[in-house]
Structure formats: structure tokens, C-alpha cells
């Protein structure tokens, strides 16, 4: 007896079961009729045999076909990319095996190998001094007997006489130091470096002499220890950073044309002297490269403003260039870059200066050398707050223009140097926080005789220019 047989015919449960089975048969019959009708329509439209289609099945099959096609294309591309360097890899592997076989004969340290992919016509240049801004300026001056360009360095006595200063920068009363200036000037009086009894100055007492009280105090300076620019050479601690004869004008010009669009020296007389010396170096003209071409026929310019007077004589400022475009004959055979000087003597940024700096925003390969501080008494607080931080803020996090900040030179006065050293220390700390590179030429002025106790000649500034050119050379050393 079936499970349904236990229910009597006509009972409610039996009637419910029968009605269920009837509905099931009816639904199956209707479905078969619909499928038969669909197949009939398909056969009528195409003339093909009966095909039962399902929309979801067609959709899935389409996706699978598309995925397989994409995978096939990717596989072919990968095979083509890998096959190209195959022969080169085999050659390098053979060479490496050859080197490994010889490594048993010679013991050598193991270095991590780095492979650089270079252009076919590219040969990386030799870097003479990798960290040139720091390494090249560490060293000392040494007395040398060598021939220099007569226009590069006039005698100190000749320049002092032409500037109306005493030959030895001394006073008749033997007083010296920052608080006892040369009459009618603001220049500190010095002691006679050629004298046997008065070559030391004790700035705290203000007297010249040669005793321990004059020469052995913290505020003392000995004129006999100073060396003239005429017969000295800079000897860096790192021999690879000797920059005297390694590269020349042709290479310098080529380097600048590839790495620099604009180079701006921004600041006071220290920045201006740096600028004039760089132009003189690039033109190989130390006589009058700094005199603007519109003033070359001026008799006063040619008489009073040649050689070191281009950077030492205040009366020559009106004749000097402010852009490489003003150089007589141009620089570097008309290469497409500009070097300029923008005067700035204040501890704040004026509206005109702000407008100029905003015009440099985002300009690729534009460099600005910030060199200021002397004319506001080495006040590092004002320099940082109203000048340095503000100029960096104007960049709006853009990598261009690229800033380099220059430290102050040392002078002969120990009292002045105390403030300058504090200024330099604070500036270097702030530059590190702001991510600005530092050009620190402080040691370049150590034990070097100055024309007036605080300003240096063309040879000194030319050395700075070479350091800067090597900096750009290293930037262009790769491919």
C-alpha cells in the first residue's frame, strides 16, 4: 500500500494530494509546450535544427571567451618582451661565470652589484668630488709660488692706495680693532703685518703689540698668520676635491646649458661678488667681464673698475652687470641660460621682491642662491623669520626654484666673527629643517688676508665659483 493509500478516498487530505498532483502535471505540460513553441520560432527564423537556448548560459559563455582572449594577448606580449634581452642575459651570464672562475685565484671583497640601464650614446661622467658643497670647502690655504692672471689679483697695497686707504690699514696711535676704525671709514683698524713689534691686535684692549697680552687672547688676531691671495692655493682634505685644473670653460658651459635655465644670486655685496666672479670664470676674462657692455667706452669704468676693483670698489657698482645678457660678447657662446644678480640688503621681503619670486614659481631648472645678512648686523632671528622662512613659503611646496643658502664669510675681527658664527650655525640648522641645501664657504676665508678686513678678492670668489660649477657638474654626471 502506498503512502497515500492510507487516506480514504474523498477525505480532505486525499483531495489535497490529488489536486497537487494535477497542478504539477498541468505545469509540466505547459512548460513543454512553451519550449516546443520557442524551438519552432528559432527553426523558422534560421532554418537550423532545434536548439534550446538559455540567456544566462549565453552570458556566461561570452565572459569566458573574453577572458581567454585577454589572457592569450598578455601571454604573447610577455613572451616578446622576455625574448629580446635573452641573448644579452646569456652573454652577461657567461661573463659572470668567467669572473667567478677567476675569483678563486684572487681574493676580493664582495660588493652589491647595481645594474644601470643607460642610453646607447650615454657615458656617465667621472665625479671628482661627490659631496662637493661640503667636501670641497673643508681644507686650508697653503702658500704656493705659482703664476696667476695679473688681472685676477692685484697687490693689496695697490688696491688699498686706489681706494684711498692706508697701505697697512693702521692708525698712527697704534689702536686697532672694531671699536677703533680707520678715520673717515667704518673699517676696523689693523696692525702692521710687516712690523716686528706690532703685528698682533688685542681687540678687547684695542692696542697693537707683540706680547702674550696682545697675541694670546681670545680676542686677538695675528697679522703675520694671514696669507695673501697672490701666492696661495686651496688644499682640501679630500684630494679628489682639488678643483684648480680639473675642468675648463668648455665643460662648464656645457654643464650649465644642460642643468640650468636661470641662476640668480640674491642678496648683498657677498652675492654680487660671487656673481661677478662666476661670470669672469665663464668668460675667462678677469679684467672687465663685470663691466656692462653699455659702459665699456666709459673712461671712468676702464680706469677705476678693472680687475679686483670690480668687486671691491663701491664706486664701480653703477658700471657693473646684473645679468649675463649684459656681458660684452656674451657668455658660453650664447647658451640658453641666464645668470643674474638681484640686490637685496634688508632682512625682510619687499613687495617687489615677492612679485619677482612668485614669477619663479614652478620654473624648472631655476636656482636661487640666498646670500644676505651682513647689512643687518648678522641678526639671524630677523633673517630666518622675515626672510628665509618667508621665501621658502613662497614656493608652495614646489621643487622649483631650487634654493641654496650661503653662510657668511669670516672677517678679521674676532668680535664680528662671534656673531657671524652664531648666524651661520642657526642658518644651517634652519636650512636642514626646511630642506634647503647650504653653501658653507666659512673656512675659505680662514687665515686669508683681506683688502679691508672684511672683503676678499677675485681669487677667493673664483674658488667659490668653481665649487658651485662642480655642484652643477655632478647633477649632470648621470644619463
Short mmCIF file of C-alpha atoms in Angstrom, two decimals:
data_model
loop_
_atom_site.label_atom_id
_atom_site.label_comp_id
_atom_site.label_asym_id
_atom_site.label_seq_id
_atom_site.Cartn_x
_atom_site.Cartn_y
_atom_site.Cartn_z
CA UNK A 1 0.00 0.00 0.00
CA UNK A 2 1.35 3.41 -0.95
CA UNK A 3 1.77 6.17 1.48
CA UNK A 4 -1.25 7.91 0.02
CA UNK A 5 -3.39 4.78 0.20
CA UNK A 6 -3.92 5.01 3.87
CA UNK A 7 -6.13 8.02 3.31
CA UNK A 8 -9.70 7.24 2.35
CA UNK A 9 -10.94 8.44 -1.00
CA UNK A 10 -12.78 11.69 -0.63
CA UNK A 11 -11.06 12.61 2.59
CA UNK A 12 -9.72 16.17 2.85
CA UNK A 13 -6.08 15.03 2.81
CA UNK A 14 -6.69 12.72 -0.14
CA UNK A 15 -8.39 15.54 -2.08
CA UNK A 16 -5.47 17.86 -1.32
CA UNK A 17 -2.91 15.35 -2.63
CA UNK A 18 -4.86 14.74 -5.84
CA UNK A 19 -5.24 18.42 -6.53
CA UNK A 20 -1.45 18.89 -6.02
CA UNK A 21 -0.56 16.14 -8.47
CA UNK A 22 -2.96 17.52 -11.08
CA UNK A 23 -1.45 21.00 -10.83
CA UNK A 24 2.06 19.54 -11.15
CA UNK A 25 1.10 17.67 -14.35
CA UNK A 26 -0.51 20.79 -15.79
CA UNK A 27 2.57 22.96 -15.11
CA UNK A 28 4.88 20.38 -16.71
CA UNK A 29 2.72 20.18 -19.77
CA UNK A 30 2.61 23.96 -20.14
CA UNK A 31 6.42 24.21 -19.87
CA UNK A 32 6.89 21.59 -22.57
CA UNK A 33 4.51 23.45 -24.84
CA UNK A 34 6.41 26.74 -24.31
CA UNK A 35 9.75 25.09 -25.12
CA UNK A 36 8.25 23.48 -28.21
CA UNK A 37 6.88 26.87 -29.29
CA UNK A 38 10.28 28.64 -28.75
CA UNK A 39 12.13 25.97 -30.72
CA UNK A 40 9.60 26.29 -33.50
CA UNK A 41 10.24 30.04 -33.72
CA UNK A 42 14.03 29.52 -33.80
CA UNK A 43 13.81 26.89 -36.52
CA UNK A 44 11.50 29.10 -38.55
CA UNK A 45 13.93 32.11 -38.38
CA UNK A 46 17.21 30.28 -39.14
CA UNK A 47 16.27 27.08 -40.82
CA UNK A 48 18.59 25.18 -38.46
CA UNK A 49 17.89 22.23 -36.22
CA UNK A 50 16.23 22.62 -32.89
CA UNK A 51 18.38 24.42 -30.27
CA UNK A 52 17.37 25.08 -26.73
CA UNK A 53 18.91 28.46 -25.60
CA UNK A 54 19.23 29.87 -22.14
CA UNK A 55 20.10 33.58 -21.74
CA UNK A 56 22.22 33.10 -18.60
CA UNK A 57 24.22 30.38 -20.35
CA UNK A 58 24.95 32.66 -23.30
CA UNK A 59 26.11 35.45 -20.94
CA UNK A 60 28.50 33.18 -19.01
CA UNK A 61 29.99 31.71 -22.19
CA UNK A 62 30.63 35.22 -23.55
CA UNK A 63 32.53 36.25 -20.43
CA UNK A 64 34.67 33.12 -20.51
CA UNK A 65 35.61 33.69 -24.16
CA UNK A 66 36.56 37.33 -23.48
CA UNK A 67 38.78 36.39 -20.51
CA UNK A 68 40.55 33.69 -22.52
CA UNK A 69 41.22 36.17 -25.32
CA UNK A 70 42.76 38.73 -22.93
CA UNK A 71 44.98 36.10 -21.31
CA UNK A 72 46.17 34.99 -24.73
CA UNK A 73 47.17 38.55 -25.71
CA UNK A 74 49.04 39.15 -22.42
CA UNK A 75 50.89 35.86 -22.76
CA UNK A 76 52.08 36.74 -26.28
CA UNK A 77 53.28 40.20 -25.16
CA UNK A 78 55.24 38.79 -22.23
CA UNK A 79 56.96 36.27 -24.46
CA UNK A 80 58.02 39.02 -26.86
CA UNK A 81 59.44 41.22 -24.03
CA UNK A 82 61.39 38.39 -22.48
CA UNK A 83 62.82 37.14 -25.75
CA UNK A 84 64.55 40.48 -26.56
CA UNK A 85 67.22 40.60 -23.79
CA UNK A 86 67.64 36.83 -23.80
CA UNK A 87 70.85 36.80 -25.77
CA UNK A 88 72.24 39.70 -23.73
CA UNK A 89 71.41 37.91 -20.48
CA UNK A 90 73.16 34.78 -21.74
CA UNK A 91 76.26 36.84 -22.60
CA UNK A 92 76.26 38.50 -19.20
CA UNK A 93 75.80 35.14 -17.53
CA UNK A 94 78.77 33.73 -19.43
CA UNK A 95 80.87 36.74 -18.42
CA UNK A 96 79.82 36.42 -14.78
CA UNK A 97 80.75 32.71 -14.81
CA UNK A 98 84.12 33.66 -16.25
CA UNK A 99 84.63 36.16 -13.43
CA UNK A 100 83.56 33.62 -10.83
CA UNK A 101 86.17 31.16 -12.09
CA UNK A 102 88.87 33.78 -11.58
CA UNK A 103 87.60 34.78 -8.16
CA UNK A 104 89.27 31.67 -6.70
CA UNK A 105 92.63 32.99 -7.82
CA UNK A 106 92.27 36.50 -6.34
CA UNK A 107 90.53 37.20 -3.07
CA UNK A 108 88.48 40.35 -3.24
CA UNK A 109 85.64 41.83 -1.18
CA UNK A 110 82.08 41.21 -2.30
CA UNK A 111 80.11 44.26 -3.36
CA UNK A 112 76.44 44.59 -4.07
CA UNK A 113 76.10 44.82 -7.83
CA UNK A 114 73.88 47.54 -9.29
CA UNK A 115 72.91 47.48 -12.95
CA UNK A 116 72.08 50.78 -14.65
CA UNK A 117 70.16 50.85 -17.92
CA UNK A 118 71.73 53.69 -19.92
CA UNK A 119 71.15 55.13 -23.34
CA UNK A 120 73.43 53.81 -26.08
CA UNK A 121 75.07 57.21 -26.63
CA UNK A 122 75.42 57.98 -22.91
CA UNK A 123 78.63 57.65 -20.94
CA UNK A 124 78.40 58.63 -17.26
CA UNK A 125 80.89 61.37 -16.42
CA UNK A 126 83.52 60.99 -13.76
CA UNK A 127 82.55 62.65 -10.50
CA UNK A 128 85.61 64.28 -8.98
CA UNK A 129 84.07 65.30 -5.67
CA UNK A 130 80.76 63.63 -4.83
CA UNK A 131 79.58 65.86 -1.97
CA UNK A 132 81.24 68.97 -3.34
CA UNK A 133 79.28 71.55 -1.32
CA UNK A 134 80.63 70.01 1.89
CA UNK A 135 83.88 68.29 0.96
CA UNK A 136 85.47 70.88 -1.33
CA UNK A 137 85.22 73.63 1.30
CA UNK A 138 86.97 71.61 4.02
CA UNK A 139 90.67 72.35 3.95
CA UNK A 140 93.20 75.16 4.34
CA UNK A 141 95.18 77.71 2.39
CA UNK A 142 98.80 76.93 1.63
CA UNK A 143 101.49 79.29 0.38
CA UNK A 144 102.40 78.50 -3.21
CA UNK A 145 104.61 80.07 -5.80
CA UNK A 146 102.61 79.95 -8.99
CA UNK A 147 101.75 82.24 -11.87
CA UNK A 148 98.29 83.78 -11.90
CA UNK A 149 96.45 86.09 -14.22
CA UNK A 150 97.60 89.66 -13.40
CA UNK A 151 94.01 90.87 -13.65
CA UNK A 152 92.84 88.18 -11.27
CA UNK A 153 94.80 89.53 -8.34
CA UNK A 154 96.26 92.99 -7.93
CA UNK A 155 98.52 93.65 -4.99
CA UNK A 156 96.81 94.52 -1.74
CA UNK A 157 98.87 97.68 -1.39
CA UNK A 158 97.92 98.88 -4.87
CA UNK A 159 94.22 98.35 -4.28
CA UNK A 160 94.25 99.98 -0.86
CA UNK A 161 96.01 103.01 -2.29
CA UNK A 162 93.50 103.27 -5.11
CA UNK A 163 90.65 103.04 -2.61
CA UNK A 164 92.18 105.82 -0.50
CA UNK A 165 93.05 103.55 2.43
CA UNK A 166 96.29 103.30 4.41
CA UNK A 167 98.69 100.77 2.90
CA UNK A 168 98.80 98.68 6.08
CA UNK A 169 95.33 99.67 7.35
CA UNK A 170 96.90 101.06 10.54
CA UNK A 171 96.37 104.10 12.73
CA UNK A 172 99.06 106.46 13.94
CA UNK A 173 98.10 105.90 17.58
CA UNK A 174 98.55 102.08 17.26
CA UNK A 175 94.94 101.48 18.17
CA UNK A 176 93.16 98.63 16.40
CA UNK A 177 90.01 96.58 16.24
CA UNK A 178 86.35 97.04 15.56
CA UNK A 179 85.96 99.91 18.04
CA UNK A 180 88.87 101.85 16.56
CA UNK A 181 88.13 102.24 12.87
CA UNK A 182 90.24 103.83 10.16
CA UNK A 183 89.44 107.57 10.19
CA UNK A 184 86.50 108.54 8.00
CA UNK A 185 85.52 104.89 7.47
CA UNK A 186 83.70 102.10 9.29
CA UNK A 187 86.59 99.69 8.70
CA UNK A 188 88.38 98.23 11.70
CA UNK A 189 91.99 99.38 12.03
CA UNK A 190 94.60 96.63 11.69
CA UNK A 191 98.18 96.16 12.78
CA UNK A 192 101.28 96.13 10.59
CA UNK A 193 101.92 92.61 9.34
CA UNK A 194 105.50 93.51 8.36
CA UNK A 195 106.37 95.03 11.71
CA UNK A 196 108.27 93.11 14.37
CA UNK A 197 106.78 94.86 17.40
CA UNK A 198 103.14 95.49 16.49
CA UNK A 199 101.76 92.65 14.36
CA UNK A 200 99.13 91.45 16.87
CA UNK A 201 95.90 93.19 17.82
CA UNK A 202 94.05 92.57 21.06
CA UNK A 203 90.56 93.72 20.23
CA UNK A 204 89.41 93.79 23.85
CA UNK A 205 92.02 96.44 24.71
CA UNK A 206 92.31 97.96 21.25
CA UNK A 207 96.13 98.04 21.07
CA UNK A 208 98.70 96.60 18.66
CA UNK A 209 101.73 94.77 20.07
CA UNK A 210 103.70 91.52 20.08
CA UNK A 211 103.45 90.29 23.66
CA UNK A 212 101.32 87.47 25.02
CA UNK A 213 98.74 90.03 26.12
CA UNK A 214 98.44 91.16 22.52
CA UNK A 215 98.76 87.85 20.66
CA UNK A 216 97.43 85.19 23.04
CA UNK A 217 93.97 86.42 23.98
CA UNK A 218 90.63 85.07 22.68
CA UNK A 219 90.03 88.44 21.04
CA UNK A 220 93.49 88.61 19.45
CA UNK A 221 94.45 88.24 15.80
CA UNK A 222 97.96 87.99 14.37
CA UNK A 223 98.53 89.75 11.06
CA UNK A 224 101.62 87.64 10.34
CA UNK A 225 99.49 84.48 10.13
CA UNK A 226 97.38 85.86 7.31
CA UNK A 227 98.24 84.86 3.74
CA UNK A 228 97.85 86.98 0.65
CA UNK A 229 95.68 85.76 -2.21
CA UNK A 230 98.59 86.41 -4.57
CA UNK A 231 100.54 83.30 -3.60
CA UNK A 232 98.19 80.78 -2.01
CA UNK A 233 96.39 77.64 -3.12
CA UNK A 234 93.43 75.92 -1.51
CA UNK A 235 94.18 72.38 -0.33
CA UNK A 236 91.03 70.41 0.53
CA UNK A 237 91.20 67.50 2.95
CA UNK A 238 89.86 65.22 0.21
CA UNK A 239 92.33 65.14 -2.69
CA UNK A 240 89.52 64.27 -5.10
CA UNK A 241 88.09 67.72 -4.41
CA UNK A 242 91.01 69.76 -5.75
CA UNK A 243 89.20 71.91 -8.24
CA UNK A 244 92.02 74.01 -9.64
CA UNK A 245 92.75 72.41 -13.03
CA UNK A 246 90.30 69.56 -13.50
CA UNK A 247 87.70 71.14 -15.77
CA UNK A 248 87.60 74.13 -18.07
CA UNK A 249 85.35 76.71 -19.69
CA UNK A 250 84.00 74.43 -22.43
CA UNK A 251 82.86 71.81 -19.93
CA UNK A 252 81.43 74.42 -17.56
CA UNK A 253 79.33 75.97 -20.32
CA UNK A 254 78.11 72.58 -21.48
CA UNK A 255 77.13 71.62 -17.93
CA UNK A 256 75.20 74.82 -17.27
CA UNK A 257 73.38 74.62 -20.60
CA UNK A 258 72.06 71.17 -19.62
CA UNK A 259 71.24 71.77 -15.97
CA UNK A 260 70.35 75.45 -15.56
CA UNK A 261 67.71 77.68 -17.06
CA UNK A 262 68.17 80.54 -14.62
CA UNK A 263 70.69 81.07 -11.82
CA UNK A 264 70.00 84.03 -9.54
CA UNK A 265 72.36 85.40 -6.88
CA UNK A 266 70.07 87.05 -4.37
CA UNK A 267 71.47 89.26 -1.63
CA UNK A 268 74.06 91.87 -0.72
CA UNK A 269 77.67 92.52 -1.78
CA UNK A 270 78.66 88.94 -0.96
CA UNK A 271 76.15 87.68 -3.54
CA UNK A 272 77.22 90.32 -6.07
CA UNK A 273 80.92 89.40 -5.77
CA UNK A 274 80.04 85.72 -6.16
CA UNK A 275 78.10 86.56 -9.32
CA UNK A 276 80.84 88.72 -10.88
CA UNK A 277 83.48 86.06 -10.19
CA UNK A 278 81.38 83.33 -11.81
CA UNK A 279 80.89 85.42 -14.95
CA UNK A 280 84.64 86.20 -15.04
CA UNK A 281 85.41 82.49 -14.79
CA UNK A 282 83.00 81.51 -17.56
CA UNK A 283 84.32 84.20 -19.90
CA UNK A 284 87.95 83.71 -18.81
CA UNK A 285 88.07 87.48 -18.55
CA UNK A 286 89.16 88.72 -15.14
CA UNK A 287 89.91 92.19 -16.39
CA UNK A 288 86.48 93.65 -17.11
CA UNK A 289 83.85 90.94 -17.61
CA UNK A 290 81.82 92.57 -14.84
CA UNK A 291 81.53 95.90 -16.65
CA UNK A 292 78.28 96.12 -18.61
CA UNK A 293 78.74 96.42 -22.36
CA UNK A 294 76.98 99.79 -22.41
CA UNK A 295 79.74 101.20 -20.17
CA UNK A 296 82.78 99.72 -21.87
CA UNK A 297 83.56 103.02 -23.57
CA UNK A 298 83.26 104.96 -20.30
CA UNK A 299 86.77 106.17 -19.31
CA UNK A 300 85.96 106.05 -15.59
CA UNK A 301 84.92 102.41 -15.82
CA UNK A 302 88.11 101.38 -17.62
CA UNK A 303 90.34 103.46 -15.37
CA UNK A 304 88.94 102.57 -11.95
CA UNK A 305 86.87 99.40 -12.27
CA UNK A 306 89.03 96.67 -13.75
CA UNK A 307 90.43 93.58 -12.05
CA UNK A 308 89.65 93.25 -8.36
CA UNK A 309 88.08 96.71 -8.34
CA UNK A 310 85.03 95.18 -9.99
CA UNK A 311 84.16 93.64 -6.65
CA UNK A 312 85.97 95.89 -4.16
CA UNK A 313 85.37 99.46 -5.30
CA UNK A 314 81.98 100.76 -4.26
CA UNK A 315 82.16 103.49 -6.89
CA UNK A 316 82.12 100.82 -9.59
CA UNK A 317 78.70 99.42 -8.76
CA UNK A 318 76.92 101.63 -11.30
CA UNK A 319 79.04 100.15 -14.11
CA UNK A 320 78.51 96.50 -13.21
CA UNK A 321 76.32 93.92 -14.91
CA UNK A 322 73.26 92.43 -13.27
CA UNK A 323 72.64 89.79 -15.90
CA UNK A 324 74.76 87.64 -18.17
CA UNK A 325 72.82 89.23 -21.04
CA UNK A 326 74.73 92.46 -20.34
CA UNK A 327 78.16 90.85 -20.72
CA UNK A 328 80.17 92.18 -23.64
CA UNK A 329 80.38 89.32 -26.12
CA UNK A 330 78.02 87.17 -24.04
CA UNK A 331 78.93 84.02 -22.13
CA UNK A 332 79.32 80.45 -23.32
CA UNK A 333 78.71 81.33 -26.99
CA UNK A 334 75.13 82.36 -26.36
CA UNK A 335 73.96 79.26 -24.48
CA UNK A 336 70.32 79.27 -23.47
CA UNK A 337 70.63 80.02 -19.77
CA UNK A 338 70.81 83.20 -17.75
CA UNK A 339 72.86 84.15 -14.69
CA UNK A 340 71.77 87.26 -12.82
CA UNK A 341 72.18 89.23 -9.61
CA UNK A 342 69.22 90.61 -7.66
CA UNK A 343 70.28 93.12 -4.95
CA UNK A 344 68.71 92.71 -1.54
CA UNK A 345 70.02 94.39 1.61
CA UNK A 346 67.08 94.09 4.01
CA UNK A 347 66.03 91.43 6.49
CA UNK A 348 62.51 91.30 5.04
CA UNK A 349 60.95 90.59 1.66
CA UNK A 350 59.56 93.66 -0.08
CA UNK A 351 56.52 93.62 -2.38
CA UNK A 352 58.71 93.92 -5.49
CA UNK A 353 60.89 91.07 -4.31
CA UNK A 354 57.85 88.93 -3.54
CA UNK A 355 56.49 89.58 -7.03
CA UNK A 356 59.81 88.57 -8.57
CA UNK A 357 59.98 85.36 -6.56
CA UNK A 358 56.39 84.44 -7.38
CA UNK A 359 57.34 84.73 -11.03
CA UNK A 360 59.90 81.96 -10.49
CA UNK A 361 57.35 79.56 -9.01
CA UNK A 362 57.38 76.21 -10.80
CA UNK A 363 60.11 77.17 -13.29
CA UNK A 364 62.16 74.02 -13.88
CA UNK A 365 65.97 74.23 -13.54
CA UNK A 366 65.82 77.60 -11.79
CA UNK A 367 68.25 78.06 -8.91
CA UNK A 368 68.41 80.88 -6.36
CA UNK A 369 71.43 81.43 -4.10
CA UNK A 370 70.41 83.32 -0.96
CA UNK A 371 73.29 85.35 0.43
CA UNK A 372 72.35 88.07 2.86
CA UNK A 373 72.85 89.06 6.47
CA UNK A 374 75.85 91.37 6.63
CA UNK A 375 73.88 94.58 6.24
CA UNK A 376 71.54 93.93 9.16
CA UNK A 377 74.27 93.12 11.67
CA UNK A 378 74.14 89.32 11.33
CA UNK A 379 70.74 89.17 13.04
CA UNK A 380 69.81 85.53 12.45
CA UNK A 381 66.34 85.90 14.01
CA UNK A 382 65.26 88.54 11.50
CA UNK A 383 66.87 86.67 8.63
CA UNK A 384 65.09 83.42 9.46
CA UNK A 385 61.65 84.80 10.32
CA UNK A 386 61.20 87.66 7.87
CA UNK A 387 63.36 86.44 5.00
CA UNK A 388 64.40 82.78 4.87
CA UNK A 389 61.18 81.09 6.01
CA UNK A 390 59.08 83.51 4.00
CA UNK A 391 60.98 82.83 0.77
CA UNK A 392 60.63 79.08 1.21
CA UNK A 393 56.91 79.56 1.90
CA UNK A 394 56.51 81.35 -1.44
CA UNK A 395 57.49 78.14 -3.23
CA UNK A 396 54.27 76.46 -2.05
CA UNK A 397 55.99 73.06 -1.75
CA UNK A 398 57.11 73.21 -5.38
CA UNK A 399 60.63 71.83 -6.09
CA UNK A 400 61.32 74.93 -8.21
CA UNK A 401 63.01 77.26 -7.79
CA UNK A 402 65.73 75.33 -6.00
CA UNK A 403 67.27 77.29 -3.13
CA UNK A 404 70.83 77.25 -1.82
CA UNK A 405 71.57 79.42 1.20
CA UNK A 406 75.10 80.74 1.67
CA UNK A 407 76.75 81.29 5.03
CA UNK A 408 78.59 84.50 5.89
CA UNK A 409 82.33 84.81 5.35
CA UNK A 410 84.54 85.30 8.33
CA UNK A 411 86.32 88.63 8.74
CA UNK A 412 89.43 89.64 10.61
CA UNK A 413 87.65 90.96 13.70
CA UNK A 414 87.14 88.23 16.36
CA UNK A 415 84.21 90.15 17.81
CA UNK A 416 82.46 90.26 14.44
CA UNK A 417 83.23 86.60 13.81
CA UNK A 418 81.49 85.58 17.03
CA UNK A 419 78.19 86.94 15.73
CA UNK A 420 78.82 85.58 12.23
CA UNK A 421 79.49 82.07 13.52
CA UNK A 422 76.28 82.10 15.54
CA UNK A 423 74.43 83.36 12.47
CA UNK A 424 75.87 80.56 10.32
CA UNK A 425 75.08 77.88 12.89
CA UNK A 426 71.44 78.98 13.19
CA UNK A 427 71.05 79.28 9.42
CA UNK A 428 72.38 75.77 8.82
CA UNK A 429 70.02 74.37 11.45
CA UNK A 430 67.02 76.11 9.91
CA UNK A 431 68.08 75.10 6.39
CA UNK A 432 68.12 71.46 7.47
CA UNK A 433 64.58 71.80 8.85
CA UNK A 434 63.37 73.43 5.64
CA UNK A 435 65.18 71.01 3.34
CA UNK A 436 67.40 73.70 1.79
CA UNK A 437 70.98 73.00 0.72
CA UNK A 438 73.78 75.06 2.28
CA UNK A 439 76.80 76.57 0.58
CA UNK A 440 79.19 76.97 3.51
CA UNK A 441 82.30 78.89 2.48
CA UNK A 442 83.28 79.90 6.00
CA UNK A 443 86.58 78.00 6.01
CA UNK A 444 87.56 79.51 2.67
CA UNK A 445 88.08 82.85 4.40
CA UNK A 446 90.07 81.48 7.34
CA UNK A 447 93.64 82.88 7.62
CA UNK A 448 93.25 84.74 4.34
CA UNK A 449 94.31 88.37 4.18
CA UNK A 450 91.54 90.76 3.30
CA UNK A 451 91.86 94.06 1.46
CA UNK A 452 89.93 95.99 4.07
CA UNK A 453 89.47 93.49 6.88
CA UNK A 454 86.20 92.04 5.59
CA UNK A 455 86.18 91.77 1.77
CA UNK A 456 88.18 89.34 -0.34
CA UNK A 457 89.47 89.41 -3.88
CA UNK A 458 88.82 87.67 -7.16
CA UNK A 459 90.86 84.53 -6.41
CA UNK A 460 88.80 83.81 -3.29
CA UNK A 461 85.47 84.27 -5.07
CA UNK A 462 86.68 82.32 -8.11
CA UNK A 463 87.27 79.31 -5.87
CA UNK A 464 83.66 79.58 -4.69
CA UNK A 465 82.54 79.77 -8.31
CA UNK A 466 84.43 76.54 -9.10
CA UNK A 467 82.77 74.77 -6.18
CA UNK A 468 79.37 75.87 -7.49
CA UNK A 469 80.18 74.75 -11.04
CA UNK A 470 81.25 71.32 -9.77
CA UNK A 471 77.93 71.13 -7.94
CA UNK A 472 76.10 71.52 -11.26
CA UNK A 473 78.57 69.19 -12.96
CA UNK A 474 77.69 66.41 -10.51
CA UNK A 475 73.99 66.98 -11.17
CA UNK A 476 74.65 66.32 -14.85
CA UNK A 477 77.04 63.40 -14.34
CA UNK A 478 74.44 60.71 -14.95
CA UNK A 479 72.43 59.97 -18.09
#
